[in-house]
PDB file of N, CA and C and ligand atoms in Angstrom:
ATOM      1  N   UNK A   1       0.959  -1.383  -0.065  1.00 92.00           N
ATOM      2  CA  UNK A   1      -0.166  -0.029   0.010  1.00 92.00           C
ATOM      3  C   UNK A   1       0.842   1.298  -0.068  1.00 92.00           C
ATOM      4  N   UNK A   2       2.041   1.186  -0.294  1.00 94.00           N
ATOM      5  CA  UNK A   2       3.082   2.356  -0.412  1.00 94.00           C
ATOM      6  C   UNK A   2       2.469   3.285  -1.160  1.00 94.00           C
ATOM      7  N   UNK A   3       2.068   2.942  -2.495  1.00 95.00           N
ATOM      8  CA  UNK A   3       1.583   4.190  -3.543  1.00 95.00           C
ATOM      9  C   UNK A   3       0.409   4.663  -2.874  1.00 95.00           C
ATOM     10  N   UNK A   4      -0.562   3.871  -2.579  1.00 96.00           N
ATOM     11  CA  UNK A   4      -1.876   4.752  -1.735  1.00 96.00           C
ATOM     12  C   UNK A   4      -1.401   5.737  -0.766  1.00 96.00           C
ATOM     13  N   UNK A   5      -0.403   5.385   0.194  1.00 95.00           N
ATOM     14  CA  UNK A   5      -0.008   5.913   1.133  1.00 95.00           C
ATOM     15  C   UNK A   5       0.362   7.486   0.641  1.00 95.00           C
ATOM     16  N   UNK A   6       1.488   7.196  -0.101  1.00 97.00           N
ATOM     17  CA  UNK A   6       2.046   8.364  -0.545  1.00 97.00           C
ATOM     18  C   UNK A   6       1.086   9.536  -1.545  1.00 97.00           C
ATOM     19  N   UNK A   7       0.098   8.681  -2.087  1.00 97.00           N
ATOM     20  CA  UNK A   7      -0.809   9.724  -2.967  1.00 97.00           C
ATOM     21  C   UNK A   7      -1.656  10.443  -1.742  1.00 97.00           C
ATOM     22  N   UNK A   8      -2.010   9.703  -0.462  1.00 97.00           N
ATOM     23  CA  UNK A   8      -3.038  10.460   0.393  1.00 97.00           C
ATOM     24  C   UNK A   8      -1.995  11.569   1.350  1.00 97.00           C
ATOM     25  N   UNK A   9      -0.981  11.306   1.338  1.00 97.00           N
ATOM     26  CA  UNK A   9       0.140  12.259   1.570  1.00 97.00           C
ATOM     27  C   UNK A   9       0.387  13.529   0.835  1.00 97.00           C
ATOM     28  N   UNK A  10       0.439  13.304  -0.526  1.00 97.00           N
ATOM     29  CA  UNK A  10       0.575  14.290  -1.535  1.00 97.00           C
ATOM     30  C   UNK A  10      -0.910  15.224  -1.444  1.00 97.00           C
ATOM     31  N   UNK A  11      -1.887  14.676  -1.204  1.00 97.00           N
ATOM     32  CA  UNK A  11      -3.206  15.270  -1.213  1.00 97.00           C
ATOM     33  C   UNK A  11      -3.481  16.214  -0.034  1.00 97.00           C
ATOM     34  N   UNK A  12      -2.838  15.697   1.034  1.00 97.00           N
ATOM     35  CA  UNK A  12      -3.012  15.890   2.235  1.00 97.00           C
ATOM     36  C   UNK A  12      -2.437  17.612   2.413  1.00 97.00           C
ATOM     37  N   UNK A  13      -3.191  18.502   3.025  1.00 95.00           N
ATOM     38  CA  UNK A  13      -2.587  19.921   3.552  1.00 95.00           C
ATOM     39  C   UNK A  13      -1.655  19.679   4.794  1.00 95.00           C
ATOM     40  N   UNK A  14      -2.263  18.797   5.528  1.00 95.00           N
ATOM     41  CA  UNK A  14      -1.558  18.663   7.129  1.00 95.00           C
ATOM     42  C   UNK A  14      -1.502  17.125   7.050  1.00 95.00           C
ATOM     43  N   UNK A  15      -0.242  16.808   7.515  1.00 96.00           N
ATOM     44  CA  UNK A  15       0.088  15.470   7.849  1.00 96.00           C
ATOM     45  C   UNK A  15       0.762  15.266   9.317  1.00 96.00           C
ATOM     46  N   UNK A  16       0.256  14.628  10.223  1.00 95.00           N
ATOM     47  CA  UNK A  16       0.576  14.583  11.556  1.00 95.00           C
ATOM     48  C   UNK A  16       1.323  12.936  11.411  1.00 95.00           C
ATOM     49  N   UNK A  17       2.273  13.064  11.599  1.00 97.00           N
ATOM     50  CA  UNK A  17       3.311  11.461  11.589  1.00 97.00           C
ATOM     51  C   UNK A  17       3.223  11.269  13.203  1.00 97.00           C
ATOM     52  N   UNK A  18       3.077  10.234  13.540  1.00 97.00           N
ATOM     53  CA  UNK A  18       3.207   9.563  14.690  1.00 97.00           C
ATOM     54  C   UNK A  18       3.919   8.630  14.801  1.00 97.00           C
ATOM     55  N   UNK A  19       4.853   8.368  16.072  1.00 98.00           N
ATOM     56  CA  UNK A  19       5.678   7.368  16.606  1.00 98.00           C
ATOM     57  C   UNK A  19       5.830   7.305  17.835  1.00 98.00           C
ATOM     58  N   UNK A  20       5.903   5.937  18.301  1.00 98.00           N
ATOM     59  CA  UNK A  20       6.434   5.719  19.819  1.00 98.00           C
ATOM     60  C   UNK A  20       8.004   5.999  19.556  1.00 98.00           C
ATOM     61  N   UNK A  21       8.502   6.327  20.763  1.00 98.00           N
ATOM     62  CA  UNK A  21      10.205   6.211  20.874  1.00 98.00           C
ATOM     63  C   UNK A  21      10.231   4.598  20.846  1.00 98.00           C
ATOM     64  N   UNK A  22      11.065   3.827  20.195  1.00 98.00           N
ATOM     65  CA  UNK A  22      11.224   2.272  20.319  1.00 98.00           C
ATOM     66  C   UNK A  22      12.809   2.295  20.211  1.00 98.00           C
ATOM     67  N   UNK A  23      13.302   1.804  21.386  1.00 98.00           N
ATOM     68  CA  UNK A  23      15.011   1.704  21.216  1.00 98.00           C
ATOM     69  C   UNK A  23      15.452   2.781  20.832  1.00 98.00           C
ATOM     70  N   UNK A  24      15.112   3.897  21.770  1.00 98.00           N
ATOM     71  CA  UNK A  24      15.810   5.270  21.735  1.00 98.00           C
ATOM     72  C   UNK A  24      15.718   5.980  20.248  1.00 98.00           C
ATOM     73  N   UNK A  25      14.667   5.756  19.562  1.00 97.00           N
ATOM     74  CA  UNK A  25      14.554   6.286  18.085  1.00 97.00           C
ATOM     75  C   UNK A  25      13.162   6.206  17.880  1.00 97.00           C
ATOM     76  N   UNK A  26      12.548   6.707  16.284  1.00 98.00           N
ATOM     77  CA  UNK A  26      11.611   6.461  15.539  1.00 98.00           C
ATOM     78  C   UNK A  26      11.414   4.882  15.248  1.00 98.00           C
ATOM     79  N   UNK A  27       9.912   4.760  15.574  1.00 98.00           N
ATOM     80  CA  UNK A  27       9.735   3.188  15.219  1.00 98.00           C
ATOM     81  C   UNK A  27       9.969   2.908  13.776  1.00 98.00           C
ATOM     82  N   UNK A  28      10.004   1.473  13.833  1.00 98.00           N
ATOM     83  CA  UNK A  28      10.310   0.888  12.479  1.00 98.00           C
ATOM     84  C   UNK A  28       9.722   1.351  11.193  1.00 98.00           C
ATOM     85  N   UNK A  29       8.350   1.279  11.874  1.00 96.00           N
ATOM     86  CA  UNK A  29       7.334   1.553  10.511  1.00 96.00           C
ATOM     87  C   UNK A  29       7.451   3.174   9.817  1.00 96.00           C
ATOM     88  N   UNK A  30       7.947   3.781  10.654  1.00 97.00           N
ATOM     89  CA  UNK A  30       7.845   5.261  10.408  1.00 97.00           C
ATOM     90  C   UNK A  30       9.254   5.361   9.464  1.00 97.00           C
ATOM     91  N   UNK A  31      10.576   4.656  10.011  1.00 97.00           N
ATOM     92  CA  UNK A  31      11.594   4.540   9.363  1.00 97.00           C
ATOM     93  C   UNK A  31      11.398   3.939   8.161  1.00 97.00           C
ATOM     94  N   UNK A  32      10.526   3.279   7.890  1.00 97.00           N
ATOM     95  CA  UNK A  32      10.520   2.118   6.696  1.00 97.00           C
ATOM     96  C   UNK A  32       9.768   3.093   5.352  1.00 97.00           C
ATOM     97  N   UNK A  33       8.888   3.847   6.019  1.00 97.00           N
ATOM     98  CA  UNK A  33       7.924   4.875   5.125  1.00 97.00           C
ATOM     99  C   UNK A  33       9.366   5.896   4.606  1.00 97.00           C
ATOM    100  N   UNK A  34       9.863   6.318   5.335  1.00 97.00           N
ATOM    101  CA  UNK A  34      11.159   7.398   5.040  1.00 97.00           C
ATOM    102  C   UNK A  34      12.232   6.767   4.182  1.00 97.00           C
ATOM    103  N   UNK A  35      12.401   5.497   4.715  1.00 97.00           N
ATOM    104  CA  UNK A  35      13.844   4.730   3.593  1.00 97.00           C
ATOM    105  C   UNK A  35      12.859   4.559   2.224  1.00 97.00           C
ATOM    106  N   UNK A  36      11.564   4.137   2.231  1.00 97.00           N
ATOM    107  CA  UNK A  36      10.975   3.886   0.845  1.00 97.00           C
ATOM    108  C   UNK A  36      10.865   4.871   0.008  1.00 97.00           C
ATOM    109  N   UNK A  37      10.644   6.383   0.634  1.00 97.00           N
ATOM    110  CA  UNK A  37      10.568   7.246  -0.013  1.00 97.00           C
ATOM    111  C   UNK A  37      12.125   7.713  -0.791  1.00 97.00           C
ATOM    112  N   UNK A  38      13.017   7.406  -0.022  1.00 96.00           N
ATOM    113  CA  UNK A  38      14.456   7.843  -0.416  1.00 96.00           C
ATOM    114  C   UNK A  38      15.007   7.322  -1.708  1.00 96.00           C
ATOM    115  N   UNK A  39      15.292   7.939  -2.786  1.00 94.00           N
ATOM    116  CA  UNK A  39      15.896   7.632  -4.202  1.00 94.00           C
ATOM    117  C   UNK A  39      14.597   7.182  -5.027  1.00 94.00           C
ATOM    118  N   UNK A  40      13.499   7.255  -4.540  1.00 95.00           N
ATOM    119  CA  UNK A  40      12.035   6.571  -5.260  1.00 95.00           C
ATOM    120  C   UNK A  40      11.983   7.799  -6.216  1.00 95.00           C
ATOM    121  N   UNK A  41      12.023   7.205  -7.362  1.00 93.00           N
ATOM    122  CA  UNK A  41      11.515   8.161  -8.426  1.00 93.00           C
ATOM    123  C   UNK A  41       9.935   8.616  -8.661  1.00 93.00           C
ATOM    124  N   UNK A  42       9.173   7.945  -8.015  1.00 90.00           N
ATOM    125  CA  UNK A  42       7.814   8.097  -7.744  1.00 90.00           C
ATOM    126  C   UNK A  42       7.617   9.487  -6.642  1.00 90.00           C
ATOM    127  N   UNK A  43       8.389   9.388  -5.931  1.00 95.00           N
ATOM    128  CA  UNK A  43       8.300  10.465  -4.799  1.00 95.00           C
ATOM    129  C   UNK A  43       9.022  11.554  -4.860  1.00 95.00           C
ATOM    130  N   UNK A  44       8.629  12.527  -5.350  1.00 92.00           N
ATOM    131  CA  UNK A  44       9.641  13.557  -5.597  1.00 92.00           C
ATOM    132  C   UNK A  44       9.439  14.771  -4.462  1.00 92.00           C
ATOM    133  N   UNK A  45       7.886  15.275  -4.975  1.00 96.00           N
ATOM    134  CA  UNK A  45       7.517  16.208  -3.869  1.00 96.00           C
ATOM    135  C   UNK A  45       6.166  15.795  -3.037  1.00 96.00           C
ATOM    136  N   UNK A  46       6.178  16.106  -1.886  1.00 97.00           N
ATOM    137  CA  UNK A  46       5.042  15.399  -1.050  1.00 97.00           C
ATOM    138  C   UNK A  46       4.260  16.867  -0.649  1.00 97.00           C
ATOM    139  N   UNK A  47       4.895  17.916  -0.196  1.00 97.00           N
ATOM    140  CA  UNK A  47       4.174  19.161   0.053  1.00 97.00           C
ATOM    141  C   UNK A  47       3.359  19.103   1.355  1.00 97.00           C
ATOM    142  N   UNK A  48       2.660  20.274   1.696  1.00 96.00           N
ATOM    143  CA  UNK A  48       2.018  20.397   3.056  1.00 96.00           C
ATOM    144  C   UNK A  48       2.770  20.599   4.154  1.00 96.00           C
ATOM    145  N   UNK A  49       2.029  20.720   5.141  1.00 96.00           N
ATOM    146  CA  UNK A  49       2.639  20.777   6.708  1.00 96.00           C
ATOM    147  C   UNK A  49       2.816  19.438   7.543  1.00 96.00           C
ATOM    148  N   UNK A  50       3.772  19.234   8.030  1.00 97.00           N
ATOM    149  CA  UNK A  50       4.000  18.110   8.616  1.00 97.00           C
ATOM    150  C   UNK A  50       4.555  18.303  10.186  1.00 97.00           C
ATOM    151  N   UNK A  51       3.453  17.639  11.131  1.00 96.00           N
ATOM    152  CA  UNK A  51       3.711  17.768  12.400  1.00 96.00           C
ATOM    153  C   UNK A  51       4.130  16.397  12.776  1.00 96.00           C
ATOM    154  N   UNK A  52       4.822  16.119  14.033  1.00 98.00           N
ATOM    155  CA  UNK A  52       5.317  14.792  14.613  1.00 98.00           C
ATOM    156  C   UNK A  52       4.852  14.868  16.041  1.00 98.00           C
ATOM    157  N   UNK A  53       4.226  13.656  16.401  1.00 97.00           N
ATOM    158  CA  UNK A  53       3.989  13.117  17.580  1.00 97.00           C
ATOM    159  C   UNK A  53       4.472  12.062  17.831  1.00 97.00           C
ATOM    160  N   UNK A  54       5.577  12.096  19.137  1.00 98.00           N
ATOM    161  CA  UNK A  54       6.625  11.289  19.337  1.00 98.00           C
ATOM    162  C   UNK A  54       6.622  11.017  20.580  1.00 98.00           C
ATOM    163  N   UNK A  55       6.149   9.825  21.051  1.00 97.00           N
ATOM    164  CA  UNK A  55       5.848   9.479  22.617  1.00 97.00           C
ATOM    165  C   UNK A  55       6.723   8.375  22.915  1.00 97.00           C
ATOM    166  N   UNK A  56       7.514   8.341  24.044  1.00 97.00           N
ATOM    167  CA  UNK A  56       8.120   7.796  24.871  1.00 97.00           C
ATOM    168  C   UNK A  56       7.581   7.490  26.282  1.00 97.00           C
ATOM    169  N   UNK A  57       8.201   6.290  26.798  1.00 97.00           N
ATOM    170  CA  UNK A  57       7.850   6.118  28.195  1.00 97.00           C
ATOM    171  C   UNK A  57       8.690   7.193  29.254  1.00 97.00           C
ATOM    172  N   UNK A  58       9.955   7.377  28.863  1.00 97.00           N
ATOM    173  CA  UNK A  58      10.721   8.550  29.542  1.00 97.00           C
ATOM    174  C   UNK A  58      11.982   8.735  28.321  1.00 97.00           C
ATOM    175  N   UNK A  59      11.697   9.118  27.518  1.00 97.00           N
ATOM    176  CA  UNK A  59      12.694   9.629  26.571  1.00 97.00           C
ATOM    177  C   UNK A  59      13.877  10.717  26.775  1.00 97.00           C
ATOM    178  N   UNK A  60      15.086  10.526  26.424  1.00 98.00           N
ATOM    179  CA  UNK A  60      15.916  11.550  26.836  1.00 98.00           C
ATOM    180  C   UNK A  60      16.003  12.474  25.718  1.00 98.00           C
ATOM    181  N   UNK A  61      16.556  13.808  26.329  1.00 98.00           N
ATOM    182  CA  UNK A  61      16.412  14.825  25.121  1.00 98.00           C
ATOM    183  C   UNK A  61      17.074  14.373  23.761  1.00 98.00           C
ATOM    184  N   UNK A  62      18.356  13.619  23.739  1.00 98.00           N
ATOM    185  CA  UNK A  62      18.934  13.469  22.573  1.00 98.00           C
ATOM    186  C   UNK A  62      18.074  12.499  21.739  1.00 98.00           C
ATOM    187  N   UNK A  63      17.195  11.534  22.277  1.00 98.00           N
ATOM    188  CA  UNK A  63      16.433  10.493  21.497  1.00 98.00           C
ATOM    189  C   UNK A  63      15.659  11.520  20.515  1.00 98.00           C
ATOM    190  N   UNK A  64      14.772  12.517  21.560  1.00 98.00           N
ATOM    191  CA  UNK A  64      13.968  13.283  20.729  1.00 98.00           C
ATOM    192  C   UNK A  64      14.582  14.053  19.441  1.00 98.00           C
ATOM    193  N   UNK A  65      15.601  14.556  20.018  1.00 98.00           N
ATOM    194  CA  UNK A  65      16.317  15.279  18.892  1.00 98.00           C
ATOM    195  C   UNK A  65      16.711  14.394  17.710  1.00 98.00           C
ATOM    196  N   UNK A  66      17.053  13.307  17.693  1.00 98.00           N
ATOM    197  CA  UNK A  66      17.517  12.637  16.741  1.00 98.00           C
ATOM    198  C   UNK A  66      16.312  12.143  15.909  1.00 98.00           C
ATOM    199  N   UNK A  67      14.945  12.127  16.689  1.00 98.00           N
ATOM    200  CA  UNK A  67      14.141  11.710  15.555  1.00 98.00           C
ATOM    201  C   UNK A  67      13.592  12.941  14.798  1.00 98.00           C
ATOM    202  N   UNK A  68      13.601  14.109  15.545  1.00 98.00           N
ATOM    203  CA  UNK A  68      12.990  15.454  15.016  1.00 98.00           C
ATOM    204  C   UNK A  68      14.255  15.793  13.772  1.00 98.00           C
ATOM    205  N   UNK A  69      15.580  15.331  14.203  1.00 98.00           N
ATOM    206  CA  UNK A  69      16.488  15.743  13.118  1.00 98.00           C
ATOM    207  C   UNK A  69      15.980  14.978  11.604  1.00 98.00           C
ATOM    208  N   UNK A  70      15.881  13.674  11.777  1.00 98.00           N
ATOM    209  CA  UNK A  70      15.391  12.720  10.766  1.00 98.00           C
ATOM    210  C   UNK A  70      14.122  13.404   9.900  1.00 98.00           C
ATOM    211  N   UNK A  71      12.997  13.515  10.702  1.00 98.00           N
ATOM    212  CA  UNK A  71      12.037  13.842  10.161  1.00 98.00           C
ATOM    213  C   UNK A  71      11.996  15.306   9.597  1.00 98.00           C
ATOM    214  N   UNK A  72      12.736  16.306  10.231  1.00 98.00           N
ATOM    215  CA  UNK A  72      12.875  17.683   9.377  1.00 98.00           C
ATOM    216  C   UNK A  72      13.854  17.416   8.236  1.00 98.00           C
ATOM    217  N   UNK A  73      14.752  16.643   8.042  1.00 98.00           N
ATOM    218  CA  UNK A  73      15.413  16.350   6.919  1.00 98.00           C
ATOM    219  C   UNK A  73      14.562  15.754   5.784  1.00 98.00           C
ATOM    220  N   UNK A  74      13.713  14.847   6.423  1.00 98.00           N
ATOM    221  CA  UNK A  74      12.821  14.033   5.460  1.00 98.00           C
ATOM    222  C   UNK A  74      11.938  15.176   4.807  1.00 98.00           C
ATOM    223  N   UNK A  75      11.067  16.171   5.884  1.00 98.00           N
ATOM    224  CA  UNK A  75      10.401  17.362   5.368  1.00 98.00           C
ATOM    225  C   UNK A  75      10.837  18.048   4.039  1.00 98.00           C
ATOM    226  N   UNK A  76      12.265  18.548   4.454  1.00 98.00           N
ATOM    227  CA  UNK A  76      13.070  19.378   3.707  1.00 98.00           C
ATOM    228  C   UNK A  76      13.387  18.833   2.208  1.00 98.00           C
ATOM    229  N   UNK A  77      13.353  17.501   2.437  1.00 97.00           N
ATOM    230  CA  UNK A  77      14.179  16.664   1.072  1.00 97.00           C
ATOM    231  C   UNK A  77      12.420  16.686   0.148  1.00 97.00           C
ATOM    232  N   UNK A  78      11.440  16.512   0.643  1.00 98.00           N
ATOM    233  CA  UNK A  78      10.159  16.377  -0.236  1.00 98.00           C
ATOM    234  C   UNK A  78       9.136  17.486  -0.097  1.00 98.00           C
ATOM    235  N   UNK A  79       9.759  18.821   0.252  1.00 98.00           N
ATOM    236  CA  UNK A  79       9.132  20.088   0.303  1.00 98.00           C
ATOM    237  C   UNK A  79       7.954  20.220   1.094  1.00 98.00           C
ATOM    238  N   UNK A  80       8.054  19.584   2.218  1.00 98.00           N
ATOM    239  CA  UNK A  80       7.074  19.739   3.176  1.00 98.00           C
ATOM    240  C   UNK A  80       7.476  20.750   4.298  1.00 98.00           C
ATOM    241  N   UNK A  81       6.479  21.325   4.855  1.00 97.00           N
ATOM    242  CA  UNK A  81       6.950  22.484   5.960  1.00 97.00           C
ATOM    243  C   UNK A  81       6.776  21.690   7.265  1.00 97.00           C
ATOM    244  N   UNK A  82       8.127  21.659   7.734  1.00 97.00           N
ATOM    245  CA  UNK A  82       7.984  20.980   9.406  1.00 97.00           C
ATOM    246  C   UNK A  82       7.415  21.993  10.264  1.00 97.00           C
ATOM    247  N   UNK A  83       6.397  21.520  10.851  1.00 95.00           N
ATOM    248  CA  UNK A  83       5.834  22.413  12.010  1.00 95.00           C
ATOM    249  C   UNK A  83       6.393  22.290  13.271  1.00 95.00           C
ATOM    250  N   UNK A  84       6.663  20.979  13.784  1.00 96.00           N
ATOM    251  CA  UNK A  84       7.027  21.093  15.047  1.00 96.00           C
ATOM    252  C   UNK A  84       6.672  19.356  15.952  1.00 96.00           C
ATOM    253  N   UNK A  85       7.483  19.341  16.995  1.00 98.00           N
ATOM    254  CA  UNK A  85       7.105  17.756  17.371  1.00 98.00           C
ATOM    255  C   UNK A  85       6.324  18.076  18.888  1.00 98.00           C
ATOM    256  N   UNK A  86       5.638  16.880  19.386  1.00 97.00           N
ATOM    257  CA  UNK A  86       4.962  17.117  20.666  1.00 97.00           C
ATOM    258  C   UNK A  86       5.494  15.779  21.003  1.00 97.00           C
ATOM    259  N   UNK A  87       5.791  15.741  22.362  1.00 97.00           N
ATOM    260  CA  UNK A  87       6.324  14.413  23.131  1.00 97.00           C
ATOM    261  C   UNK A  87       5.346  14.256  24.690  1.00 97.00           C
ATOM    262  N   UNK A  88       4.683  15.108  24.552  1.00 95.00           N
ATOM    263  CA  UNK A  88       3.623  15.171  25.649  1.00 95.00           C
ATOM    264  C   UNK A  88       2.306  16.164  25.635  1.00 95.00           C
ATOM    265  N   UNK A  89       1.554  16.174  26.408  1.00 94.00           N
ATOM    266  CA  UNK A  89       0.340  16.635  26.299  1.00 94.00           C
ATOM    267  C   UNK A  89       0.379  18.129  26.172  1.00 94.00           C
ATOM    268  N   UNK A  90       1.582  18.519  27.008  1.00 95.00           N
ATOM    269  CA  UNK A  90       1.336  20.073  26.797  1.00 95.00           C
ATOM    270  C   UNK A  90       2.003  20.610  25.583  1.00 95.00           C
ATOM    271  N   UNK A  91       2.849  19.895  24.973  1.00 95.00           N
ATOM    272  CA  UNK A  91       3.375  20.175  23.643  1.00 95.00           C
ATOM    273  C   UNK A  91       2.345  20.043  22.495  1.00 95.00           C
ATOM    274  N   UNK A  92       1.518  18.758  22.883  1.00 94.00           N
ATOM    275  CA  UNK A  92       0.770  18.586  21.763  1.00 94.00           C
ATOM    276  C   UNK A  92      -0.431  19.683  21.834  1.00 94.00           C
ATOM    277  N   UNK A  93      -0.848  20.285  22.884  1.00 94.00           N
ATOM    278  CA  UNK A  93      -1.917  21.329  23.109  1.00 94.00           C
ATOM    279  C   UNK A  93      -1.272  22.573  22.048  1.00 94.00           C
ATOM    280  N   UNK A  94       0.164  22.960  22.173  1.00 91.00           N
ATOM    281  CA  UNK A  94       0.753  24.019  21.557  1.00 91.00           C
ATOM    282  C   UNK A  94       0.457  23.676  20.089  1.00 91.00           C
ATOM    283  N   UNK A  95       0.886  22.329  19.482  1.00 89.00           N
ATOM    284  CA  UNK A  95       0.869  22.099  18.167  1.00 89.00           C
ATOM    285  C   UNK A  95      -0.851  22.178  17.458  1.00 89.00           C
ATOM    286  N   UNK A  96      -1.494  21.793  18.508  1.00 90.00           N
ATOM    287  CA  UNK A  96      -2.980  21.776  18.039  1.00 90.00           C
ATOM    288  C   UNK A  96      -3.225  23.356  17.581  1.00 90.00           C
ATOM    289  N   UNK A  97      -2.719  24.297  18.669  1.00 89.00           N
ATOM    290  CA  UNK A  97      -2.961  25.579  18.182  1.00 89.00           C
ATOM    291  C   UNK A  97      -2.497  25.891  16.983  1.00 89.00           C
ATOM    292  N   UNK A  98      -1.286  25.234  16.673  1.00 81.00           N
ATOM    293  CA  UNK A  98      -0.934  25.729  15.286  1.00 81.00           C
ATOM    294  C   UNK A  98      -1.808  25.287  14.120  1.00 81.00           C
ATOM    295  N   UNK A  99      -2.298  23.960  14.487  1.00 80.00           N
ATOM    296  CA  UNK A  99      -3.079  23.363  13.555  1.00 80.00           C
ATOM    297  C   UNK A  99      -4.506  24.448  13.397  1.00 80.00           C
ATOM    298  N   UNK A 100      -4.896  24.537  14.582  1.00 77.00           N
ATOM    299  CA  UNK A 100      -6.106  25.533  14.481  1.00 77.00           C
ATOM    300  C   UNK A 100      -5.808  26.735  13.263  1.00 77.00           C
ATOM    301  N   UNK A 101      -4.458  27.337  13.647  1.00 71.00           N
ATOM    302  CA  UNK A 101      -4.309  28.274  12.467  1.00 71.00           C
ATOM    303  C   UNK A 101      -4.171  28.381  11.168  1.00 71.00           C
ATOM    304  N   UNK A 102      -4.063  26.771  10.770  1.00 63.00           N
ATOM    305  CA  UNK A 102      -3.965  26.284   9.613  1.00 63.00           C
ATOM    306  C   UNK A 102      -5.236  26.264   9.107  1.00 63.00           C
ATOM    307  N   UNK A 103      -6.399  26.208   9.831  1.00 62.00           N
ATOM    308  CA  UNK A 103      -7.903  25.772   9.579  1.00 62.00           C
ATOM    309  C   UNK A 103      -8.468  27.358   9.507  1.00 62.00           C
ATOM    310  N   UNK A 104      -7.804  28.093   9.909  1.00 60.00           N
ATOM    311  CA  UNK A 104      -8.599  29.577   9.495  1.00 60.00           C
ATOM    312  C   UNK A 104      -8.306  30.242   8.598  1.00 60.00           C
TER     313      UNK A 104
HETATM  314  C1  FMN B 230      10.059  -2.418  21.867  1.00 52.30           C
HETATM  315  C2  FMN B 230       9.745  -1.142  22.853  1.00 52.30           C
HETATM  316  C3  FMN B 230      10.764  -0.225  22.965  1.00 52.30           C
HETATM  317  C4  FMN B 230      10.950   1.137  23.620  1.00 52.30           C
HETATM  318  N1  FMN B 230      11.769   1.754  23.711  1.00 52.30           N
HETATM  319  C5  FMN B 230      11.728   2.790  24.716  1.00 52.30           C
HETATM  320  C6  FMN B 230      12.765   3.870  24.482  1.00 52.30           C
HETATM  321  O1  FMN B 230      13.993   3.845  24.114  1.00 52.30           O
HETATM  322  N2  FMN B 230      12.612   5.278  25.240  1.00 52.30           N
HETATM  323  C7  FMN B 230      11.387   5.392  25.559  1.00 52.30           C
HETATM  324  O2  FMN B 230      11.376   6.524  26.261  1.00 52.30           O
HETATM  325  N3  FMN B 230      10.266   4.478  25.608  1.00 52.30           N
HETATM  326  C8  FMN B 230      10.433   3.414  24.955  1.00 52.30           C
HETATM  327  N4  FMN B 230       9.454   2.506  24.911  1.00 52.30           N
HETATM  328  C9  FMN B 230       8.095   2.808  25.397  1.00 52.30           C
HETATM  329  C10 FMN B 230       7.110   3.281  24.266  1.00 52.30           C
HETATM  330  O3  FMN B 230       7.560   4.495  23.658  1.00 52.30           O
HETATM  331  C11 FMN B 230       5.709   3.501  24.881  1.00 52.30           C
HETATM  332  O4  FMN B 230       5.145   2.257  25.252  1.00 52.30           O
HETATM  333  C12 FMN B 230       4.923   4.029  23.675  1.00 52.30           C
HETATM  334  O5  FMN B 230       5.307   5.527  23.476  1.00 52.30           O
HETATM  335  C13 FMN B 230       3.406   4.303  23.940  1.00 52.30           C
HETATM  336  O6  FMN B 230       3.105   4.559  25.163  1.00 52.30           O
HETATM  337  P1  FMN B 230       2.102   3.756  26.324  1.00 52.30           P
HETATM  338  O7  FMN B 230       2.815   2.688  26.344  1.00 52.30           O
HETATM  339  O8  FMN B 230       2.156   4.841  27.169  1.00 52.30           O
HETATM  340  O9  FMN B 230       0.449   3.567  25.575  1.00 52.30           O
HETATM  341  C14 FMN B 230       9.349   1.321  24.269  1.00 52.30           C
HETATM  342  C15 FMN B 230       8.393   0.288  24.112  1.00 52.30           C
HETATM  343  C16 FMN B 230       8.395  -0.888  23.395  1.00 52.30           C
HETATM  344  C17 FMN B 230       7.450  -1.714  23.400  1.00 52.30           C
END
């Protein structure tokens, strides 16, 4: 279903990418999506605004930073505007406010 997922992402104005912190990093399914986009002639530009929800049981800052780094690079590579990451409820609320401003 890779092509289907990519088409949906291309059509979307806003994409919320969700990942648990698994083994100090983004989870395997999210990494697989990014890996399959890389050097793929079918995936040139995805566009839209990208938010990341990245939840762990007790992640250290470097783990979150590493995930954000990868997702930010991914966004840049595929013409998406990276809007930020939430790893707890307070941060999610802030991101939700940014999403509301998208709707206005
Ligand atoms: C295989 C596995 C690896 C995990 N590794 C980490 C980790 O490195 N750091 C962390 O903060 N949480 C880790 N967790 C916890 C998950 O991030 C957490 O279970 C997930 O965000 C879902 O939250 P919940 O269990 O409260 O529903 C791990 C969980 C599993 C199952």
